[in-house]
CSV table of C-alpha atoms in Angstrom, one decimal:
chain,number,residue,atom,x,y,z
A,1410,MET,CA,203.9,255.4,23.4
A,1411,ALA,CA,203.5,254.0,27.1
A,1412,SER,CA,206.3,251.7,28.4
A,1413,GLU,CA,206.8,248.2,28.5
A,1414,VAL,CA,205.9,246.5,32.2
A,1415,ASN,CA,208.6,244.9,33.7
A,1416,LEU,CA,210.2,243.1,36.8
A,1417,ALA,CA,211.3,245.8,38.8
A,1418,GLN,CA,207.5,247.6,38.6
A,1419,LEU,CA,206.0,244.5,39.8
A,1420,ARG,CA,208.0,244.2,42.2
A,1421,ALA,CA,207.6,247.6,43.8
A,1422,LEU,CA,204.1,247.0,43.2
A,1423,VAL,CA,204.0,243.5,45.2
A,1424,ALA,CA,205.7,245.0,48.4
A,1425,VAL,CA,204.2,248.2,48.9
A,1426,ALA,CA,200.9,246.0,48.7
A,1427,ASP,CA,202.2,243.8,50.9
A,1428,THR,CA,203.7,245.8,53.6
A,1429,GLY,CA,200.9,248.6,53.7
A,1430,GLY,CA,204.0,251.8,52.1
A,1431,PHE,CA,206.2,253.3,50.4
A,1432,GLY,CA,208.6,253.3,53.1
A,1433,ALA,CA,208.1,249.8,54.1
A,1434,ALA,CA,208.1,248.2,50.3
A,1435,ALA,CA,211.7,250.1,50.8
A,1436,ASP,CA,213.1,248.2,53.5
A,1437,GLU,CA,211.7,245.1,51.9
A,1438,LEU,CA,213.1,245.9,48.7
A,1439,GLY,CA,216.6,246.9,49.6
A,1440,ILE,CA,216.3,250.2,47.8
A,1441,SER,CA,215.0,253.4,48.3
A,1442,GLN,CA,211.7,255.0,49.3
A,1443,SER,CA,212.0,257.6,46.3
A,1444,ALA,CA,213.3,254.1,44.1
A,1445,VAL,CA,209.5,252.4,45.0
A,1446,SER,CA,207.5,255.1,43.9
A,1447,HIS,CA,209.3,255.4,41.0
A,1448,ALA,CA,208.7,252.3,40.2
A,1449,VAL,CA,205.3,252.3,40.9
A,1450,ALA,CA,204.7,255.6,39.3
A,1451,ALA,CA,206.0,254.2,35.9
A,1452,LEU,CA,203.2,251.1,36.4
A,1453,GLU,CA,200.7,253.0,36.6
A,1454,ARG,CA,201.5,255.1,32.9
A,1455,SER,CA,202.5,252.1,31.7
A,1456,LEU,CA,198.5,250.7,32.4
A,1457,GLY,CA,196.7,254.1,32.2
A,1458,ALA,CA,195.3,254.3,35.7
A,1459,PRO,CA,196.3,254.2,39.3
A,1460,VAL,CA,197.4,250.8,41.0
A,1461,LEU,CA,197.7,252.2,44.5
A,1462,ARG,CA,195.0,254.1,47.0
A,1463,ARG,CA,198.1,256.6,48.9
A,1464,ARG,CA,196.7,256.2,51.3
A,1465,THR,CA,197.6,254.6,55.2
A,1466,PRO,CA,198.0,251.7,55.1
A,1467,CYS,CA,198.2,251.6,50.9
A,1468,ARG,CA,195.5,249.5,49.1
A,1469,PRO,CA,195.2,248.6,45.8
A,1470,THR,CA,192.9,250.3,43.3
A,1471,PRO,CA,190.4,247.6,41.7
A,1472,LEU,CA,192.7,247.8,38.7
A,1473,GLY,CA,195.7,246.7,41.1
A,1474,GLU,CA,193.6,243.8,42.7
A,1475,GLN,CA,193.2,242.3,39.2
A,1476,VAL,CA,196.7,242.9,37.9
A,1477,LEU,CA,198.3,242.4,41.6
A,1478,PRO,CA,197.2,238.4,41.8
A,1479,HIS,CA,199.9,238.4,38.0
A,1480,ALA,CA,202.6,240.7,39.5
A,1481,ARG,CA,202.7,238.5,42.1
A,1482,THR,CA,203.0,235.3,40.0
A,1483,ALA,CA,205.7,237.3,37.8
A,1484,VAL,CA,207.8,237.8,40.7
A,1485,ALA,CA,207.6,234.1,42.0
A,1486,SER,CA,208.7,233.0,38.3
A,1487,ALA,CA,211.9,235.1,38.0
A,1488,ALA,CA,212.5,234.4,42.1
A,1489,ALA,CA,212.6,230.8,41.1
A,1490,VAL,CA,214.6,231.3,37.5
A,1491,ARG,CA,217.5,232.6,39.6
A,1492,ALA,CA,217.0,229.8,42.5
A,1493,ILE,CA,216.8,227.7,39.4
A,1494,ALA,CA,220.6,228.9,38.3
A,1495,THR,CA,221.7,228.9,42.2
A,1496,ARG,CA,220.8,225.3,42.9
A,1497,HIS,CA,221.9,224.5,39.6
A,1498,SER,CA,225.9,225.6,40.7
A,1499,GLY,CA,225.1,223.8,43.9
A,1500,GLY,CA,223.7,225.9,46.9
A,1501,LEU,CA,220.5,227.8,47.8
A,1502,THR,CA,220.3,231.8,47.7
A,1503,GLY,CA,217.1,234.7,48.0
A,1504,THR,CA,214.8,234.9,50.0
A,1505,VAL,CA,212.0,232.2,51.9
A,1506,ARG,CA,208.7,234.5,53.8
A,1507,LEU,CA,207.5,232.2,56.1
A,1508,ALA,CA,204.3,232.9,57.5
A,1509,ALA,CA,203.5,231.1,62.0
A,1510,PRO,CA,201.8,231.2,64.5
A,1511,THR,CA,202.4,233.4,67.4
A,1512,THR,CA,203.5,230.0,69.3
A,1513,VAL,CA,205.8,228.2,66.7
A,1514,CYS,CA,207.4,231.8,66.2
A,1515,GLN,CA,208.5,231.4,70.2
A,1516,ALA,CA,209.0,228.4,70.7
A,1517,LEU,CA,210.0,226.4,67.3
A,1518,LEU,CA,210.9,228.9,64.4
A,1519,PRO,CA,214.4,230.3,66.3
A,1520,GLY,CA,216.2,227.0,66.5
A,1521,LEU,CA,215.0,226.3,63.0
A,1522,LEU,CA,216.4,229.8,61.8
A,1523,ARG,CA,220.0,228.9,63.4
A,1524,ASP,CA,220.1,225.5,61.1
A,1525,TRP,CA,218.8,226.7,57.8
A,1526,GLU,CA,221.5,229.6,58.5
A,1527,ALA,CA,224.2,227.5,59.0
A,1528,ALA,CA,223.4,225.0,56.4
A,1529,TYR,CA,222.0,227.5,53.9
A,1530,PRO,CA,224.3,231.1,54.5
A,1531,GLN,CA,223.8,232.2,51.4
A,1532,LEU,CA,219.8,232.1,51.4
A,1533,THR,CA,217.1,234.5,54.0
A,1534,VAL,CA,214.3,233.6,55.4
A,1535,ARG,CA,212.0,236.7,56.7
A,1536,VAL,CA,209.0,235.4,59.0
A,1537,PHE,CA,205.6,236.5,58.9
A,1538,GLU,CA,203.5,235.8,62.5
A,1539,GLY,CA,200.3,235.9,62.3
A,1540,GLU,CA,196.6,234.3,63.2
A,1541,ASP,CA,195.7,229.7,62.4
A,1542,ALA,CA,193.5,231.1,59.8
A,1543,GLU,CA,194.9,233.8,57.6
A,1544,LEU,CA,198.2,231.3,56.7
A,1545,PRO,CA,196.9,229.1,54.5
A,1546,THR,CA,195.1,232.6,52.9
A,1547,TRP,CA,198.6,234.3,52.6
A,1548,LEU,CA,200.5,230.7,51.4
A,1549,GLU,CA,198.0,230.6,48.7
A,1550,ALA,CA,197.7,233.7,47.7
A,1551,GLY,CA,201.8,234.5,47.5
A,1552,THR,CA,202.2,236.9,50.5
A,1553,VAL,CA,204.1,234.3,51.4
A,1554,ASP,CA,206.1,231.5,50.3
A,1555,ALA,CA,205.9,228.6,52.9
A,1556,ALA,CA,204.6,228.1,56.1
A,1557,VAL,CA,203.2,226.4,59.6
A,1558,LEU,CA,199.7,225.2,59.5
A,1559,VAL,CA,197.4,224.1,61.7
A,1560,ASP,CA,195.4,220.9,61.3
A,1561,ALA,CA,196.6,220.7,57.6
A,1562,GLY,CA,194.6,218.4,56.5
A,1563,SER,CA,196.4,216.7,53.7
A,1564,PRO,CA,199.2,218.8,52.9
A,1565,PRO,CA,201.3,218.6,49.0
A,1566,PRO,CA,204.3,215.8,48.7
A,1567,GLY,CA,207.1,217.7,50.4
A,1568,ALA,CA,205.2,219.0,53.4
A,1569,VAL,CA,206.7,218.8,56.9
A,1570,THR,CA,205.2,217.5,60.2
A,1571,LEU,CA,207.0,219.4,62.4
A,1572,GLY,CA,205.3,217.7,65.9
A,1573,ALA,CA,201.5,217.5,67.4
A,1574,ASP,CA,201.1,220.6,70.0
A,1575,SER,CA,199.0,219.4,73.0
A,1576,MET,CA,196.9,221.8,75.2
A,1577,HIS,CA,197.2,222.9,78.0
A,1578,ALA,CA,195.7,224.6,81.5
A,1579,LEU,CA,197.1,227.7,82.0
A,1580,LEU,CA,197.8,229.0,86.0
A,1581,ARG,CA,199.0,231.0,87.8
A,1582,ARG,CA,201.5,228.8,90.1
A,1583,ASP,CA,200.0,229.4,93.4
A,1584,HIS,CA,196.1,228.3,91.9
A,1585,PRO,CA,194.4,224.7,93.8
A,1586,LEU,CA,195.2,222.7,90.9
A,1587,ALA,CA,198.1,223.6,89.5
A,1588,GLY,CA,200.4,220.9,91.0
A,1589,GLN,CA,198.3,218.0,89.4
A,1590,GLU,CA,199.7,215.7,86.3
A,1591,SER,CA,196.6,216.4,84.4
A,1592,ILE,CA,193.2,218.2,84.7
A,1593,HIS,CA,189.7,217.2,83.5
A,1594,VAL,CA,187.9,220.4,81.9
A,1595,ALA,CA,185.3,220.2,84.1
A,1596,GLU,CA,187.3,220.9,87.7
A,1597,LEU,CA,188.2,224.5,86.0
A,1598,GLU,CA,184.1,225.3,85.8
A,1599,ASP,CA,184.6,227.3,89.3
A,1600,ASP,CA,187.0,229.7,87.3
A,1601,ASP,CA,186.6,232.7,85.0
A,1602,PHE,CA,187.5,231.4,81.8
A,1603,LEU,CA,189.4,233.6,79.0
A,1604,LEU,CA,189.7,232.0,75.8
A,1605,SER,CA,191.9,233.2,73.2
A,1606,GLU,CA,189.7,234.0,69.6
A,1607,GLY,CA,193.1,232.5,67.8
A,1608,GLY,CA,192.8,229.1,65.9
A,1609,CYS,CA,192.9,227.3,69.0
A,1610,GLU,CA,189.2,228.0,69.8
A,1611,ARG,CA,188.0,225.2,68.4
A,1612,HIS,CA,190.5,223.1,70.3
A,1613,ILE,CA,189.5,223.8,73.4
A,1614,ARG,CA,185.9,223.7,72.1
A,1615,GLU,CA,186.8,220.5,71.1
A,1616,ALA,CA,187.8,219.3,74.3
A,1617,TYR,CA,184.6,220.6,76.8
A,1618,ARG,CA,182.7,217.9,73.9
A,1619,ARG,CA,184.4,215.0,74.3
A,1620,ALA,CA,184.0,215.9,77.9
A,1621,ARG,CA,180.8,217.3,78.1
A,1622,THR,CA,180.6,219.7,79.9
A,1623,ARG,CA,179.7,223.0,79.4
A,1624,PHE,CA,182.0,225.8,77.8
A,1625,ALA,CA,180.8,229.3,79.6
A,1626,PRO,CA,184.3,231.4,78.6
A,1627,ARG,CA,184.0,235.1,80.8
A,1628,HIS,CA,185.9,237.1,78.9
A,1629,ARG,CA,187.4,236.3,74.9
A,1630,ILE,CA,190.9,238.0,74.3
A,1631,ARG,CA,192.6,238.3,71.1
A,1632,ASP,CA,195.8,238.8,71.5
A,1633,LEU,CA,197.6,235.8,73.7
A,1634,ASN,CA,200.2,237.5,75.5
A,1635,THR,CA,197.3,239.6,76.8
A,1636,LEU,CA,195.8,236.3,78.0
A,1637,ILE,CA,198.8,235.2,79.3
A,1638,GLY,CA,199.3,238.6,81.7
A,1639,MET,CA,195.1,238.3,82.5
A,1640,VAL,CA,195.8,234.6,83.9
A,1641,HIS,CA,199.4,236.1,85.6
A,1642,ALA,CA,196.9,238.5,87.4
A,1643,GLY,CA,194.6,236.3,88.7
A,1644,VAL,CA,192.2,237.5,86.8
A,1645,GLY,CA,190.8,233.6,85.6
A,1646,VAL,CA,192.4,230.9,84.1
A,1647,SER,CA,192.4,229.7,80.4
A,1648,VAL,CA,193.6,226.3,78.3
A,1649,MET,CA,196.2,226.8,75.1
A,1650,PRO,CA,199.1,224.7,73.0
A,1651,ALA,CA,202.1,223.4,74.7
A,1652,LEU,CA,204.2,225.2,72.7
A,1653,ALA,CA,203.2,228.8,74.8
A,1654,LEU,CA,206.0,227.2,78.0
A,1655,THR,CA,208.2,229.7,76.2
A,1656,MET,CA,205.8,232.6,76.4
A,1657,LEU,CA,204.5,232.4,80.6
A,1658,PRO,CA,206.0,234.5,83.5
A,1659,PRO,CA,208.2,231.9,86.2
A,1660,ASP,CA,204.8,232.0,88.3
A,1661,CYS,CA,201.6,230.4,85.5
A,1662,VAL,CA,202.3,226.8,84.7
A,1663,LEU,CA,200.5,224.5,82.1
A,1664,VAL,CA,198.8,221.7,82.5
A,1665,PRO,CA,198.2,218.6,80.1
A,1666,ILE,CA,194.1,218.8,79.7
A,1667,ARG,CA,191.7,215.6,79.5
A,1668,PRO,CA,189.8,214.8,77.2
A,1669,ALA,CA,193.8,215.1,75.4
A,1670,VAL,CA,193.6,217.4,72.4
A,1671,HIS,CA,196.3,218.3,70.2
A,1672,ARG,CA,196.7,220.6,67.1
A,1673,THR,CA,199.3,218.6,64.1
A,1674,LEU,CA,201.4,221.1,62.8
A,1675,THR,CA,203.4,221.4,59.3
A,1676,LEU,CA,205.6,223.2,57.4
A,1677,THR,CA,204.9,223.6,53.8
A,1678,GLY,CA,204.3,225.1,50.6
A,1679,PRO,CA,201.8,226.4,48.3
A,1680,THR,CA,198.8,223.4,46.5
A,1681,GLY,CA,197.9,225.5,44.0
A,1682,ARG,CA,201.5,226.7,42.2
A,1683,PRO,CA,205.2,225.0,42.0
A,1684,TRP,CA,207.4,225.5,45.0
A,1685,SER,CA,210.2,227.9,44.2
A,1686,PRO,CA,214.1,225.7,44.5
A,1687,ALA,CA,214.3,227.4,47.9
A,1688,VAL,CA,211.3,226.8,49.4
A,1689,THR,CA,212.1,222.8,48.3
A,1690,GLY,CA,215.4,223.0,49.5
A,1691,LEU,CA,214.4,224.7,52.5
A,1692,LEU,CA,211.7,222.2,54.1
A,1693,ALA,CA,213.9,219.6,52.5
A,1694,GLY,CA,216.3,220.6,55.1
A,1695,ALA,CA,213.4,221.1,58.0
A,1696,ALA,CA,212.9,217.2,57.6
A,1697,VAL,CA,216.0,216.5,58.9
A,1698,THR,CA,216.0,218.4,62.0
A,1699,VAL,CA,212.6,216.9,62.6
A,1700,PRO,CA,212.5,214.0,64.5
A,1701,ALA,CA,210.5,211.5,62.8
């Protein structure tokens, strides 16, 4: 008779599905790769069929896709039980998986991580960098426990607004417009425009729409660091969030654009399921550190 499915097996399945491999899952769980392999194999014996395709990266089988949401729920519920017990005894512990866009990881998260570490020394925050559009999906699917979302709309109670991040023109310091207090987007027409195809594209297009100015990007760049490097090399100009300032080389500058456009950054848990006590406590701590 097949053995019963247990939490360790489900935790191993979730970890391999999220990380794409048994070695990375072992690092995630803090156990040996052999232990992960045995747990997944035992789960497959209990279910009578494979749940993972052993490729690079590993991906769930059709059965695994059906089991995975329930596995996530079970793992999250177990973590919530542990967190409730810890909170009852006076502290926060466990792990919170937090997703955020690149610029937030660069500029805002380091300070928050230091504050959280000081306030909750037994709590581990693991950061996952992603693009704006994929973060809500990660959050609602249970891949992460909390996320910094861009223009979140109507976030659930307990969410924390981290601020408004305005859009700026990115120029070389020797560009004729670099010394201005602000730049109308029409003034950028004489330069080749490098468009970031990440989450900021809609904000850039909105600025040009408001200005009723033709928008014809010459280059389309996926990676933000590549875009900055190309502007630095003199290939053209771009528009990006003010938080990108920490990523710039010394001979590049950011200048506010007109019409002004900004994105709102919100730190939140999921809308489709209850937050764990660890997430609730973490966001309550963030609310204290973010200026009103």
